[in-house]
């Protein structure tokens, strides 16, 4: 059936049907708060109607700029971190060829999502011998990691092609009027796209933040938005709890949380979903983890990680539950060949598709983990394409907002992220942080 399936039968040994459905009133009221913009952080709810509001003009403009950058670049380097990085990375990895080769020849690279010297030095060395453009993304315009990476790339590109040509190869995505990046873009004459005021970083994948890099990588952003629009309709407050996938998922995970299951592991059976899990981890971690509350979001890639984390999940501490995200039909076809020697004794699999073996591994693991005390929420989509990835993005955003309200936190702020920045600046001797720097040095013994 062509819809997102939410199956809960493998959690009912741990949180019963009644436990889940007793949350119906609470979840429905949180759902109304999202839609009526009446809950905490309600000035950051611009993402709720975004799939219906993305204009054709904006999409055309994004496609035009994407085509222009692709025409003149072997690589496009996307600079950003957190919500200004993970959405685009997740979609490009999910939809792309496993080895990162795209038919149109342009490859998207990422920078500024760490301060790793080796990574950035190696990137600049690679770019020495190739044509490239840069898309720099920062809502605040002041985030340290992308600002450092952009300094390096701006200088490198200007040296390589000259200041005027470099300016034509740089696109900035930032606030309409505030922040250092806006100022720089206006001064240098870069083309810009705006991140709406009422859309926070981790909810911004359906704005130019995600859409431009995804279009540059050659994927259909219109289908992505179409899928998100369908998810918006399917998860609206008017859809009854029992048929609303976002409500059911939010209720199930909160019912398990109430039973002491404090860690949710997102499980996939295709490496293409690795970064969708990373995006999901940021979305849920930053949205729910505050005031000493919130389910800890973790992720594994199966069957790969059955040979690393599988042991812990099967027999370790029993505070975890899994959410398995499956793709029903793979886009490629490969069968297992016969081997006359049969030394590995796998001839009973001859002629079977790898996807069938993978699916049986999935079902076998769910039962094994259930027997080992791990509840398992099951989500599945028919295919891994632009439409269904767009659907999943919106579905997870909607369920996350509902879930955050269910535990009574503001799912749209991230005050805790500031703590490391303050200390890092103090240790680096930023003017105005001298006293904190001394205290920290003493504490660290440096
Ligand atoms: O979700 C968020 O708001 C954060 O993860 C931000 O996206 C991240 O910190 C990057 O911020 P900015 O886009 O301002 O550079």
Coordinates of C-alpha atoms and ligand atoms in Angstrom, one line a residue:
X1 CA 0.0 0.0 0.0
X2 CA 1.4 3.4 -1.0
X3 CA 1.7 5.1 2.4
X4 CA 3.9 5.4 5.4
X5 CA 3.2 2.4 7.6
X6 CA 3.5 2.6 11.3
X7 CA 3.4 -0.8 13.0
X8 CA 3.3 -1.0 16.8
X9 CA 2.6 -4.7 17.5
X10 CA 6.3 -5.3 18.5
X11 CA 6.1 -2.8 21.3
X12 CA 2.9 -4.1 23.0
X13 CA 4.8 -6.5 25.2
X14 CA 6.5 -3.5 26.8
X15 CA 4.0 -0.6 26.5
X16 CA 0.5 -2.0 25.9
X17 CA -2.0 -0.9 23.4
X18 CA -3.8 0.9 26.3
X19 CA -0.6 2.6 27.4
X20 CA -0.2 4.0 23.8
X21 CA -3.8 5.0 23.3
X22 CA -4.2 6.5 26.8
X23 CA -2.0 9.3 25.4
X24 CA -4.5 10.1 22.7
X25 CA -5.9 13.2 24.4
X26 CA -2.5 14.6 25.4
X27 CA -1.0 14.0 21.9
X28 CA -4.1 15.5 20.2
X29 CA -3.9 18.6 22.3
X30 CA -0.1 18.9 21.6
X31 CA -1.0 18.4 17.9
X32 CA -3.5 21.3 18.1
X33 CA -0.8 23.5 19.8
X34 CA 1.5 22.9 16.8
X35 CA -1.2 23.8 14.3
X36 CA -2.7 26.7 16.2
X37 CA 0.8 28.0 17.1
X38 CA -0.2 28.3 20.7
X39 CA 2.6 26.3 22.4
X40 CA 6.1 27.0 23.5
X41 CA 8.4 28.5 20.9
X42 CA 5.5 29.4 18.7
X43 CA 7.4 32.0 16.8
X44 CA 9.4 29.1 15.2
X45 CA 6.5 27.3 13.6
X46 CA 7.0 28.5 10.1
X47 CA 8.0 25.0 8.9
X48 CA 4.5 23.6 9.7
X49 CA 2.8 25.0 6.5
X50 CA 6.1 25.3 4.5
X51 CA 5.4 22.4 2.0
X52 CA 2.2 24.2 0.9
X53 CA 3.8 27.6 0.9
X54 CA 7.0 27.0 -1.1
X55 CA 6.3 29.1 -4.2
X56 CA 6.9 28.0 -7.8
X57 CA 9.0 31.2 -8.2
X58 CA 11.3 30.2 -5.4
X59 CA 11.7 26.6 -6.8
X60 CA 12.4 28.0 -10.2
X61 CA 15.0 30.4 -8.8
X62 CA 16.7 27.6 -6.9
X63 CA 16.8 25.4 -10.0
X64 CA 18.2 28.3 -12.0
X65 CA 21.0 29.0 -9.6
X66 CA 21.7 25.2 -9.2
X67 CA 22.0 24.8 -12.9
X68 CA 24.3 27.8 -13.2
X69 CA 26.6 26.5 -10.5
X70 CA 26.6 23.0 -12.0
X71 CA 27.5 24.3 -15.4
X72 CA 30.7 25.9 -14.2
X73 CA 31.8 23.6 -11.3
X74 CA 33.1 20.1 -10.9
X75 CA 32.4 20.5 -7.2
X76 CA 30.0 22.6 -5.2
X77 CA 31.2 23.0 -1.6
X78 CA 28.3 23.5 0.9
X79 CA 29.4 25.2 4.0
X80 CA 27.2 24.8 7.1
X81 CA 26.7 22.9 10.4
X82 CA 23.8 21.3 12.3
X83 CA 20.5 22.2 10.7
X84 CA 22.4 24.1 8.0
X85 CA 24.1 20.9 6.9
X86 CA 22.4 17.7 7.9
X87 CA 19.2 18.0 5.9
X88 CA 20.9 18.4 2.6
X89 CA 23.5 15.7 3.4
X90 CA 20.7 13.3 4.4
X91 CA 18.7 13.7 1.2
X92 CA 21.7 13.7 -1.1
X93 CA 23.0 10.4 0.5
X94 CA 19.6 8.8 0.5
X95 CA 18.9 9.6 -3.2
X96 CA 22.4 9.3 -4.6
X97 CA 24.5 6.5 -6.0
X98 CA 26.2 4.7 -3.2
X99 CA 29.6 5.8 -4.5
X100 CA 28.7 9.5 -4.9
X101 CA 28.9 9.7 -8.7
X102 CA 26.1 11.7 -10.3
X103 CA 25.1 11.6 -13.9
X104 CA 25.5 15.3 -14.3
X105 CA 29.1 15.3 -13.1
X106 CA 28.8 17.8 -10.3
X107 CA 29.5 16.5 -6.8
X108 CA 28.4 18.2 -3.6
X109 CA 31.1 18.4 -0.9
X110 CA 30.5 19.6 2.6
X111 CA 32.7 21.9 4.8
X112 CA 32.4 23.8 8.0
X113 CA 30.7 20.9 9.8
X114 CA 33.8 20.4 11.9
X115 CA 36.9 22.4 12.7
X116 CA 39.1 19.5 11.6
X117 CA 42.4 20.8 10.2
X118 CA 43.2 17.7 8.2
X119 CA 39.7 17.7 6.6
X120 CA 39.8 21.3 5.5
X121 CA 43.5 21.1 4.4
X122 CA 42.7 18.0 2.2
X123 CA 39.6 19.7 0.8
X124 CA 41.6 22.8 -0.3
X125 CA 44.2 20.5 -1.9
X126 CA 41.5 18.7 -3.8
X127 CA 40.0 22.0 -4.9
X128 CA 43.4 23.2 -6.2
X129 CA 42.9 21.1 -9.3
X130 CA 39.2 21.4 -9.9
X131 CA 36.6 24.0 -10.7
X132 CA 34.3 24.7 -7.9
X133 CA 31.6 27.0 -6.4
X134 CA 30.6 27.6 -2.8
X135 CA 27.2 27.7 -1.0
X136 CA 27.6 29.1 2.5
X137 CA 24.7 28.5 4.8
X138 CA 24.2 30.1 8.3
X139 CA 21.0 31.4 9.7
X140 CA 22.7 33.3 12.5
X141 CA 25.6 34.2 10.2
X142 CA 28.0 33.9 13.2
X143 CA 28.5 30.2 13.8
X144 CA 32.2 29.5 14.3
X145 CA 32.7 26.3 12.3
X146 CA 31.2 27.4 9.0
X147 CA 32.7 30.9 9.4
X148 CA 36.2 29.5 9.6
X149 CA 35.6 27.2 6.7
X150 CA 34.2 30.0 4.6
X151 CA 37.2 32.3 5.4
X152 CA 39.4 29.5 4.0
X153 CA 37.3 28.8 0.9
X154 CA 36.7 32.5 0.1
X155 CA 40.4 33.2 0.1
X156 CA 41.2 30.0 -1.9
X157 CA 38.6 30.7 -4.5
X158 CA 39.5 34.4 -4.9
X159 CA 43.2 33.4 -5.3
X160 CA 42.2 30.8 -7.9
X161 CA 39.7 32.7 -10.1
X162 CA 39.9 36.3 -9.0
X163 CA 37.6 38.3 -6.7
X164 CA 34.9 39.1 -9.3
X165 CA 34.6 35.5 -10.6
X166 CA 34.7 34.2 -7.1
X167 CA 31.7 36.4 -6.1
X168 CA 29.7 35.0 -9.0
X169 CA 30.5 31.5 -7.7
X170 CA 29.5 32.1 -4.1
X171 CA 25.8 31.9 -2.9
X172 CA 24.9 32.7 0.7
X173 CA 21.8 31.4 2.4
X174 CA 21.1 33.4 5.6
X175 CA 18.8 35.8 7.4
X176 CA 16.9 38.4 5.4
X177 CA 18.6 41.3 7.2
X178 CA 20.7 40.3 10.3
X179 CA 24.1 38.7 10.9
X180 CA 27.6 38.8 9.7
X181 CA 27.0 36.6 6.7
X182 CA 24.2 38.9 5.4
X183 CA 26.5 41.9 5.8
X184 CA 29.3 40.1 4.0
X185 CA 27.0 38.9 1.2
X186 CA 25.6 42.4 0.6
X187 CA 29.1 43.9 0.7
X188 CA 30.6 41.4 -1.7
X189 CA 27.6 41.2 -4.0
X190 CA 26.9 37.4 -3.6
X191 CA 23.6 36.0 -4.7
X192 CA 21.5 35.1 -1.6
X193 CA 18.5 33.1 -0.5
X194 CA 16.7 33.8 2.7
X195 CA 16.0 31.5 5.6
X196 CA 12.6 32.6 7.0
X197 CA 12.7 34.1 10.5
X198 CA 10.1 31.6 11.8
X199 CA 12.0 28.5 10.7
X200 CA 14.8 27.2 13.0
X201 CA 17.9 25.4 11.6
X202 CA 16.9 21.8 12.2
X203 CA 13.4 22.4 10.6
X204 CA 14.8 24.2 7.6
X205 CA 15.5 21.4 5.1
X206 CA 12.5 22.4 2.9
X207 CA 13.8 26.0 2.6
X208 CA 16.7 26.9 0.3
X209 CA 19.0 25.6 3.1
X210 CA 18.2 22.0 1.9
X211 CA 16.6 22.6 -1.5
X212 CA 19.6 24.4 -3.2
X213 CA 22.3 21.8 -2.3
X214 CA 19.8 19.0 -3.2
X215 CA 19.0 20.6 -6.6
X216 CA 22.7 21.1 -7.2
X217 CA 23.2 17.4 -6.6
X218 CA 20.7 16.8 -9.4
X219 CA 17.6 15.7 -7.5
X220 CA 14.0 16.6 -8.0
X221 CA 13.2 19.2 -5.4
X222 CA 9.6 19.5 -6.6
X223 CA 8.9 15.8 -5.9
X224 CA 10.6 16.3 -2.5
X225 CA 8.2 19.1 -1.7
X226 CA 5.3 17.1 -3.1
X227 CA 6.1 14.3 -0.7
X228 CA 6.4 16.7 2.2
X229 CA 3.0 18.2 1.3
X230 CA 1.4 14.8 1.4
X231 CA 2.9 14.2 4.8
X232 CA 1.6 17.6 5.9
X233 CA -1.9 16.6 4.9
X234 CA -1.6 13.1 6.4
X235 CA -0.3 14.4 9.8
X236 CA -2.6 17.4 10.1
X237 CA -4.6 18.0 13.4
X238 CA -7.8 17.2 11.4
X239 CA -6.6 13.6 10.8
X240 CA -7.9 11.3 13.6
X241 CA -5.2 10.0 16.1
X242 CA -5.7 6.4 15.0
X243 CA -4.9 7.2 11.3
X244 CA -2.3 9.9 11.9
X245 CA 1.2 8.5 11.6
X246 CA 2.9 11.4 13.4
X247 CA 0.5 11.0 16.4
X248 CA 0.9 7.3 16.5
X249 CA 4.7 7.5 16.4
X250 CA 4.8 10.3 19.0
X251 CA 2.4 8.3 21.3
X252 CA 4.4 5.1 20.9
X253 CA 7.8 6.6 21.8
X254 CA 6.4 8.5 24.7
X255 CA 4.5 5.5 26.0
X256 CA 7.9 3.6 25.9
X257 CA 9.7 6.5 27.5
X258 CA 7.2 6.4 30.4
X259 CA 8.1 2.7 30.8
X260 CA 11.8 3.7 31.3
X261 CA 13.0 3.2 27.7
X262 CA 15.2 6.3 27.6
X263 CA 17.2 5.6 24.4
X264 CA 15.6 5.3 21.0
X265 CA 17.8 3.7 18.3
X266 CA 16.9 4.5 14.7
X267 CA 17.6 1.4 12.7
X268 CA 18.0 1.2 8.9
X269 CA 18.9 -1.6 6.6
X270 CA 20.4 0.5 3.8
X271 CA 23.6 2.6 4.2
X272 CA 21.8 5.2 2.1
X273 CA 19.8 6.1 5.2
X274 CA 22.8 6.7 7.5
X275 CA 22.6 10.4 7.2
X276 CA 18.9 10.5 7.4
X277 CA 19.4 9.0 10.9
X278 CA 22.1 11.7 11.6
X279 CA 19.5 14.4 10.6
X280 CA 16.9 12.7 12.8
X281 CA 19.3 12.5 15.7
X282 CA 19.9 16.2 15.5
X283 CA 16.2 17.0 15.1
X284 CA 15.1 15.0 18.1
X285 CA 18.2 15.5 20.3
X286 CA 18.2 19.3 20.0
X287 CA 14.4 19.5 20.2
X288 CA 13.7 17.2 23.2
X289 CA 16.9 17.0 25.2
X290 CA 16.5 19.8 27.8
X291 CA 15.4 20.5 31.3
X292 CA 16.8 17.1 32.2
X293 CA 14.2 15.4 30.0
X294 CA 14.0 13.7 26.6
X295 CA 14.6 10.4 24.9
X296 CA 18.3 10.0 23.8
X297 CA 18.3 9.5 20.0
X298 CA 20.9 7.0 18.7
X299 CA 21.3 5.3 15.4
X300 CA 22.6 2.1 13.8
X301 CA 23.0 0.8 10.3
X302 CA 22.0 -2.8 10.0
X303 CA 23.1 -5.4 9.2
X304 CA 26.6 -3.7 9.5
X305 CA 26.1 -2.8 13.1
X306 CA 24.6 -6.1 14.1
X307 CA 28.3 -7.1 14.1
X308 CA 29.2 -4.3 16.5
X309 CA 26.2 -2.9 18.5
X310 CA 24.1 -6.0 18.0
X311 CA 25.5 -7.6 21.1
X312 CA 24.6 -4.7 23.3
X313 CA 21.1 -4.3 21.9
X314 CA 20.4 -8.0 22.4
X315 CA 21.8 -8.4 25.9
X316 CA 22.9 -5.1 27.4
X317 CA 21.1 -2.6 29.7
X318 CA 17.3 -2.7 29.0
X319 CA 16.6 1.0 28.6
X320 CA 16.4 1.0 24.8
X321 CA 13.8 0.7 22.2
X322 CA 14.3 0.6 18.4
X323 CA 12.5 2.4 15.6
X324 CA 13.1 0.4 12.4
X325 CA 12.8 2.5 9.2
X326 CA 12.4 0.2 6.2
X327 CA 12.2 0.7 2.5
X328 CA 9.9 -1.9 0.9
X329 CA 11.2 -2.0 -2.6
X330 CA 14.9 -1.4 -3.6
X331 CA 15.6 0.5 -6.7
X332 CA 18.2 -2.0 -8.0
X333 CA 18.0 -5.8 -8.6
X334 CA 20.7 -8.3 -7.7
X335 CA 20.4 -12.0 -7.2
X336 CA 22.8 -14.4 -5.4
X337 CA 24.7 -16.6 -7.9
X338 CA 25.1 -20.4 -7.7
X339 CA 28.5 -21.7 -6.7
X340 CA 29.2 -25.3 -7.7
X341 CA 31.7 -25.8 -4.9
X342 CA 29.2 -24.4 -2.2
X343 CA 32.0 -24.2 0.3
X344 CA 30.1 -21.4 2.2
X345 CA 26.9 -23.7 2.1
X346 CA 24.8 -20.8 0.8
X347 CA 23.5 -22.5 -2.3
X348 CA 20.1 -22.6 -0.7
X349 CA 20.1 -18.8 -1.4
X350 CA 20.8 -19.2 -5.1
X351 CA 18.6 -17.0 -7.2
X352 CA 17.3 -15.1 -4.2
X353 CA 17.5 -11.3 -4.3
X354 CA 19.7 -9.6 -1.7
X355 CA 16.7 -7.5 -0.7
X356 CA 14.9 -10.7 0.4
X357 CA 17.8 -11.8 2.5
X358 CA 18.0 -8.3 4.0
X359 CA 14.3 -8.3 4.7
X360 CA 14.5 -11.7 6.5
X361 CA 17.5 -10.4 8.5
X362 CA 15.3 -7.4 9.5
X363 CA 12.4 -9.6 10.6
X364 CA 14.6 -12.1 12.4
X365 CA 16.3 -9.2 14.2
X366 CA 13.1 -7.6 15.3
X367 CA 11.9 -10.9 16.9
X368 CA 15.4 -11.5 18.5
X369 CA 15.5 -8.0 19.9
X370 CA 11.9 -8.3 21.2
X371 CA 12.8 -11.6 22.9
X372 CA 15.8 -9.8 24.4
X373 CA 13.6 -7.1 25.9
X374 CA 13.8 -4.4 23.2
X375 CA 10.5 -3.0 21.9
X376 CA 10.4 -2.1 18.2
X377 CA 8.4 0.5 16.4
X378 CA 8.3 -0.2 12.7
X379 CA 8.0 2.5 10.0
X380 CA 8.1 1.7 6.3
X381 CA 8.0 3.6 3.0
X382 CA 7.4 2.0 -0.4
X383 CA 10.5 3.3 -2.0
X384 CA 13.6 5.5 -1.5
X385 CA 12.9 8.4 -3.9
X386 CA 12.5 12.2 -3.7
X387 CA 8.8 11.9 -2.9
X388 CA 9.2 9.5 0.0
X389 CA 12.3 11.2 1.4
X390 CA 10.3 14.5 1.4
X391 CA 7.5 12.7 3.1
X392 CA 9.8 11.3 5.8
X393 CA 11.4 14.7 6.5
X394 CA 8.1 16.4 7.2
X395 CA 6.7 13.3 9.1
X396 CA 9.6 13.3 11.5
X397 CA 9.5 17.1 12.0
X398 CA 5.8 17.0 12.8
X399 CA 6.1 14.0 15.2
X400 CA 9.1 15.7 16.9
X401 CA 7.2 18.9 17.6
X402 CA 4.3 16.9 19.0
X403 CA 6.6 14.8 21.1
X404 CA 8.4 17.8 22.5
X405 CA 5.2 19.3 23.6
X406 CA 4.2 16.0 25.2
X407 CA 7.1 16.2 27.6
X408 CA 6.4 20.0 28.0
X409 CA 9.7 21.4 26.6
X410 CA 10.2 24.0 23.9
X411 CA 11.1 21.9 20.8
X412 CA 12.4 24.9 18.9
X413 CA 15.2 26.3 21.0
X414 CA 18.7 24.9 21.8
X415 CA 20.0 26.9 24.8
X416 CA 22.4 24.1 25.8
X417 CA 24.5 24.5 22.6
X418 CA 25.9 27.8 23.9
X419 CA 27.9 26.2 26.8
X420 CA 30.7 24.8 24.8
X421 CA 31.0 27.9 22.6
X422 CA 31.5 30.1 25.7
X423 CA 34.3 27.9 27.0
X424 CA 36.0 27.5 23.6
X425 CA 36.1 31.3 23.1
X426 CA 37.4 31.8 26.7
X427 CA 40.2 29.2 26.1
X428 CA 41.0 30.8 22.7
X429 CA 41.4 34.2 24.3
X430 CA 38.4 36.0 22.8
X431 CA 38.4 39.6 24.0
X432 CA 35.9 40.0 26.9
X433 CA 36.3 36.3 28.0
X434 CA 39.7 36.8 29.8
X435 CA 38.5 35.9 33.4
X436 CA 36.6 32.8 32.3
X437 CA 39.7 31.8 30.3
X438 CA 41.9 31.9 33.5
X439 CA 39.4 29.9 35.5
X440 CA 39.0 27.3 32.8
X441 CA 42.8 26.9 32.3
X442 CA 43.2 26.3 36.0
X443 CA 40.4 23.8 36.0
X444 CA 41.9 21.9 33.0
X445 CA 45.4 22.2 34.4
X446 CA 46.8 23.8 31.2
Ligands
LIG1 O1 18.9 23.6 14.7 C1 19.6 24.5 14.9 O2 19.1 25.7 15.1 C2 21.1 24.5 14.9 O3 21.5 23.1 14.8 C3 21.7 25.3 13.8 O4 21.2 24.8 12.6 C4 23.2 25.2 13.8 O5 23.7 25.6 15.1 C5 23.8 26.2 12.8 O6 23.4 27.5 13.0 P1 23.5 28.6 11.9 O7 22.7 28.2 10.7 O8 23.0 29.8 12.6 O9 25.0 28.7 11.5

